[in-house]
Short mmCIF file of C-alpha atoms in Angstrom, two decimals:
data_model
loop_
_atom_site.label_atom_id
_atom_site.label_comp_id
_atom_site.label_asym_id
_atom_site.label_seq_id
_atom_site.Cartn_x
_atom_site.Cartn_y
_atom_site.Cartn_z
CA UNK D 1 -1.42 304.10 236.46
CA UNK D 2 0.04 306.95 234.61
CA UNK D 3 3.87 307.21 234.29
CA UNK D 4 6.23 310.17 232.70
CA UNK D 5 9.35 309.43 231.03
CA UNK D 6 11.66 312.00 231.19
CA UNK D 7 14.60 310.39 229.04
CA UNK D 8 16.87 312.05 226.18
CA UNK D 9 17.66 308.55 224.43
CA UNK D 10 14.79 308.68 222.28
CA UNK D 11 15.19 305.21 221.51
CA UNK D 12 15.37 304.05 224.78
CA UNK D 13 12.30 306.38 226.05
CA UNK D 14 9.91 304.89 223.06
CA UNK D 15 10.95 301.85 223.57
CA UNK D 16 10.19 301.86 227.38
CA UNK D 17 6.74 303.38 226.98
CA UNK D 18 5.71 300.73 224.50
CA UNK D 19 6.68 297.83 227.35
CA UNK D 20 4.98 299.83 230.06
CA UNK D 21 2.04 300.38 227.88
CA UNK D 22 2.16 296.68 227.55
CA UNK D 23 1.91 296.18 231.19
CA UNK D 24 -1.08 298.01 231.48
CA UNK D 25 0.21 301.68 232.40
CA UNK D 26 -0.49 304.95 230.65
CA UNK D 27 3.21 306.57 229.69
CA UNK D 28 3.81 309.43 228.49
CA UNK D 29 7.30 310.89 226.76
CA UNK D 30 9.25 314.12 227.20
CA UNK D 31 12.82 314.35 226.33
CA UNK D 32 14.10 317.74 228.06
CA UNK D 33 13.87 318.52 231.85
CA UNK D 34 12.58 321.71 231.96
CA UNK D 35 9.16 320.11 229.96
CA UNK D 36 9.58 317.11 232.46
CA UNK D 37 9.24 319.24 235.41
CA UNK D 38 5.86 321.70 233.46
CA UNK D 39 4.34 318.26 232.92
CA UNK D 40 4.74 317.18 236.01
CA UNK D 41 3.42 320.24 238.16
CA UNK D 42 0.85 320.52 235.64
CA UNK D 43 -0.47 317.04 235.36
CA UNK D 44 -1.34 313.65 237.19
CA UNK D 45 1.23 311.09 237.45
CA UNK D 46 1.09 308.43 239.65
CA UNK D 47 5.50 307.79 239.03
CA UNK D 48 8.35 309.59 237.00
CA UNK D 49 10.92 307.38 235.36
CA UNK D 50 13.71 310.44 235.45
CA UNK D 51 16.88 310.45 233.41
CA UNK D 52 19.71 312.55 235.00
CA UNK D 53 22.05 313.29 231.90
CA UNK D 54 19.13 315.25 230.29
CA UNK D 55 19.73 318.74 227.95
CA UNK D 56 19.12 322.15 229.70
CA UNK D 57 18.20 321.18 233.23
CA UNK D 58 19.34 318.27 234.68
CA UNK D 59 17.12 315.14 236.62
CA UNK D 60 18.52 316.36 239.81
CA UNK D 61 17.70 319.47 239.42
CA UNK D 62 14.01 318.39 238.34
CA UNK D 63 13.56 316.35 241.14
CA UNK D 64 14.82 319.12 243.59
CA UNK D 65 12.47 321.38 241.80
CA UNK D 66 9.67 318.79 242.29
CA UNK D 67 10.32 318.46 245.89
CA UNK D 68 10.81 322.41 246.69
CA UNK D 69 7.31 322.60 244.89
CA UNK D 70 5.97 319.81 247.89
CA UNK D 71 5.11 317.72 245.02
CA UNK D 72 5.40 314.14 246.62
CA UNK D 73 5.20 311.83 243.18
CA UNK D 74 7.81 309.04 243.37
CA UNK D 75 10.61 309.19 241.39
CA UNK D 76 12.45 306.40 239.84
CA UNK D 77 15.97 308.07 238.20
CA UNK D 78 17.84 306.01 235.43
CA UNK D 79 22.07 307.16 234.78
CA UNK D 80 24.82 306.05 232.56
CA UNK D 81 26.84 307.35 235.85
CA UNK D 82 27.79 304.61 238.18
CA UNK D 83 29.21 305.05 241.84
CA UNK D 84 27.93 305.54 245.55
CA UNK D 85 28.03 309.33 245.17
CA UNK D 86 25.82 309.62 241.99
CA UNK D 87 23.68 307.30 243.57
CA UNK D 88 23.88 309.59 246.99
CA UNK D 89 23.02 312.84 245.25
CA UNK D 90 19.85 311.44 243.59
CA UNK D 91 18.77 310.02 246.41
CA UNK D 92 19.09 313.46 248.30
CA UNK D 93 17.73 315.52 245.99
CA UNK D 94 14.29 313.38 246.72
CA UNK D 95 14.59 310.24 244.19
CA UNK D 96 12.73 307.73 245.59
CA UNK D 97 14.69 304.83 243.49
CA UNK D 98 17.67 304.94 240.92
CA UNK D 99 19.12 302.33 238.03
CA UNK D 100 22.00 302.57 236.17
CA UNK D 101 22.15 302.10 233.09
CA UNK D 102 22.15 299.24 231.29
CA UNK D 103 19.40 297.83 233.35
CA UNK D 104 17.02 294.86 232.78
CA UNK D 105 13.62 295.90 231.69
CA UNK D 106 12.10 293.46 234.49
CA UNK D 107 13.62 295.17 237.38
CA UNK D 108 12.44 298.11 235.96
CA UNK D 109 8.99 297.27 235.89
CA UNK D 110 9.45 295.73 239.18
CA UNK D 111 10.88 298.58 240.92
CA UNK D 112 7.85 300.91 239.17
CA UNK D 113 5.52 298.20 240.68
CA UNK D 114 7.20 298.68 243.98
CA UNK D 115 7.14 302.29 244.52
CA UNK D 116 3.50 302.57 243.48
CA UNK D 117 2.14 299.89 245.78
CA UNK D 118 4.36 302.16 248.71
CA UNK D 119 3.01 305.41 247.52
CA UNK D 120 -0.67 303.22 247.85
CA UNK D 121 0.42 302.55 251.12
CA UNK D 122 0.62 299.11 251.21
CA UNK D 123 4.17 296.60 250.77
CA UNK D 124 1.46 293.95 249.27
CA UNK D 125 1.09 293.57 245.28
CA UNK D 126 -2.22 291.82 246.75
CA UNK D 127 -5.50 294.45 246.10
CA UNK D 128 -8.55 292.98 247.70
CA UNK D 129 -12.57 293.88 247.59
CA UNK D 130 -14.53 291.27 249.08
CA UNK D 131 -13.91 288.15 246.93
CA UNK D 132 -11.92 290.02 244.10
CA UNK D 133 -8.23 289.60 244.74
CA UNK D 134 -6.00 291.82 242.59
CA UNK D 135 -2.13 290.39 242.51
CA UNK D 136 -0.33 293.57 240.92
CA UNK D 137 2.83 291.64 240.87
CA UNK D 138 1.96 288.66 238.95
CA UNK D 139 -0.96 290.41 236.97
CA UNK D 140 -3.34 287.65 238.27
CA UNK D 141 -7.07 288.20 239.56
CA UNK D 142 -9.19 285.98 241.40
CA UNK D 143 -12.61 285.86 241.77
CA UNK D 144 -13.30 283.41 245.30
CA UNK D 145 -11.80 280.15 243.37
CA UNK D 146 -11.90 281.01 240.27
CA UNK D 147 -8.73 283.24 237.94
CA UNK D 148 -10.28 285.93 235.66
CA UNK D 149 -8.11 285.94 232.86
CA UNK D 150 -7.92 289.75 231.92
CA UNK D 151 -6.48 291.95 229.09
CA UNK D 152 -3.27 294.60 230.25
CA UNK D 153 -5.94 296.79 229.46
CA UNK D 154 -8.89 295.29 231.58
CA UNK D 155 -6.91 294.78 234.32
CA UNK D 156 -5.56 298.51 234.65
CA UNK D 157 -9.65 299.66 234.54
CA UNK D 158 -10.07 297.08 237.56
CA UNK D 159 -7.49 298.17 239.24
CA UNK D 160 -8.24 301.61 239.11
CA UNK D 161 -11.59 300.74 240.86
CA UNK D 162 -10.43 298.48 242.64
CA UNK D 163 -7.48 300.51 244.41
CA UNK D 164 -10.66 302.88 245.73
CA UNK D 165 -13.33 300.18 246.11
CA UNK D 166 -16.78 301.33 247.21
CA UNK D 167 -16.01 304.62 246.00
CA UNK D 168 -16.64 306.72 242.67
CA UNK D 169 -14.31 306.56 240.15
CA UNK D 170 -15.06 308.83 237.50
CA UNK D 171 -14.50 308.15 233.64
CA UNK D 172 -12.27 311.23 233.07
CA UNK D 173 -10.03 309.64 235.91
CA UNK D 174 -9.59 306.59 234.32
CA UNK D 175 -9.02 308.17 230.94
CA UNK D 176 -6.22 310.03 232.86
CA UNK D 177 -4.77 307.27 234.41
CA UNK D 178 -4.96 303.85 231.88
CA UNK D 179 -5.08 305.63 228.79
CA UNK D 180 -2.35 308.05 227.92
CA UNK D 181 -2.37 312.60 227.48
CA UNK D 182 -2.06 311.74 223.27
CA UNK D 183 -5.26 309.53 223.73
CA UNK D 184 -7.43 311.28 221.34
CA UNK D 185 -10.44 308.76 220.73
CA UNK D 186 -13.72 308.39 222.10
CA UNK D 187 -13.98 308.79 225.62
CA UNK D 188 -16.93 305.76 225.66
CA UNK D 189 -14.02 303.60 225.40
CA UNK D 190 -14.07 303.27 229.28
CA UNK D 191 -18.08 302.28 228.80
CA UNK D 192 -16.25 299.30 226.62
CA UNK D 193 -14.16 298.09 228.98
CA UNK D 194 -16.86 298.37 232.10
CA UNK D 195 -18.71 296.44 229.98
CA UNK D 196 -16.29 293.71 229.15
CA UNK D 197 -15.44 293.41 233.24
CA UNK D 198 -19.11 293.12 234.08
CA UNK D 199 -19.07 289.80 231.85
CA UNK D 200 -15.90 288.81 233.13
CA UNK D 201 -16.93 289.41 236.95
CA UNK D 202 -20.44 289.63 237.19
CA UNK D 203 -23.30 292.17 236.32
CA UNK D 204 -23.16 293.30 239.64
CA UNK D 205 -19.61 293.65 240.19
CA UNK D 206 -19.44 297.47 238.80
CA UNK D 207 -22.34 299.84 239.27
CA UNK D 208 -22.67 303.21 237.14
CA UNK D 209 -23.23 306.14 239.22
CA UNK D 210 -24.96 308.49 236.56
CA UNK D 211 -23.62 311.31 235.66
CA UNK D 212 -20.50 310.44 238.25
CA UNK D 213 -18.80 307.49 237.44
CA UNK D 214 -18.19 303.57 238.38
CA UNK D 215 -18.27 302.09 241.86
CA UNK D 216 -17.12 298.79 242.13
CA UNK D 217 -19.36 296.45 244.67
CA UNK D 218 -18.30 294.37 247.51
CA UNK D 219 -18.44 290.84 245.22
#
């Protein structure tokens, strides 16, 4: 999944793209709203991790902006404020979630976990396809019986085919969505990791669709 971090605290934004990167996501860095907001109505992001005390225009006025536009990604908003009526106003401008500041990394990642399995339209960490079973949560996978011990890496390709089982999943989407907007390598990386999950799961498990994508196969 790709995430934006919209945070001033350069510090803190670096150092929460390199966990979330960890954990498999795609995260990308802006440290002004105004280029927060372009990104976002200009890009794909599955979640926004959105700072409210941010120079020039403020988080809730880029998540107002967002939600005037109809744009419907979810929005997790991070404040040194504390209080009911900080937490009110984000809310009602169209945050989805808020944490104040400090916070503990693992809620964090747990509430971005949470708000992208809702926006997926399911309260389960649990992805399924046949006998593949995904847990988001935990960062498991099971085959039937067996655990498939994945990479952060491997496990963001499979879940990217796995969230739209059956159907095509092009490479340029995965690119997009596991690998970050900086990533300026070769673009057969995705080839790479297909290849790695076919050992891993089967030769059968993920079909290429020429000159469309991946489709991963009822195991």
């Amino acid at each position: 999944m790709r995430l934006l971090i919209v945070e001033d605290e350069r510090r803190l934004a670096v150092s929460l793209a390199r966990g979330l990167t960890a954990e498999g996501f795609a995260a990308d860095v802006v440290h002004d709203g105004a280029e927060g907001l372009h990104r976002v109505l200009h890009g794909s992001y599955d979640l926004v991790i959105l700072d409210i005390m941010l120079p020039g225009m403020n988080g809730y006025r880029v998540c107002a902006a967002l939600r005037a536009a109809g744009h419907d990604v979810p929005v997790l908003m991070l404040t040194a404020k504390d209080g009911e009526y900080d937490e009110a106003e984000g809310l009602d401008t169209g945050a989805d979630d808020y944490l104040t500041k400090p916070f503990s990394y693992v809620v964090l990642v747990a509430r971005v976990r949470a708000l992208l399995r809702r926006r997926g339209g399911s309260g389960s960490p649990v992805v399924t396809a046949g006998a593949l079973r995904m847990d988001t949560a935990a960062r498991r996978v099971h085959l039937g019986d067996d655990e498939i011990s994945l990479t952060a890496k491997e496990f963001a390709v499979l879940e990217q085919l796995a969230l739209r089982a059956g159907q095509v999943v092009s490479k340029a989407e995965i690119l997009e969505h596991v690998w970050d907007f900086a990533y300026a390598g070769d673009p057969n990386i995705v080839e790479v990791y297909v290849s790695t999950l076919r050992r891993k799961l089967g030769p059968a498990a993920i079909r290429t669709v020429r000159g469309a994508g991946y489709r991963l196969e009822a195991l």
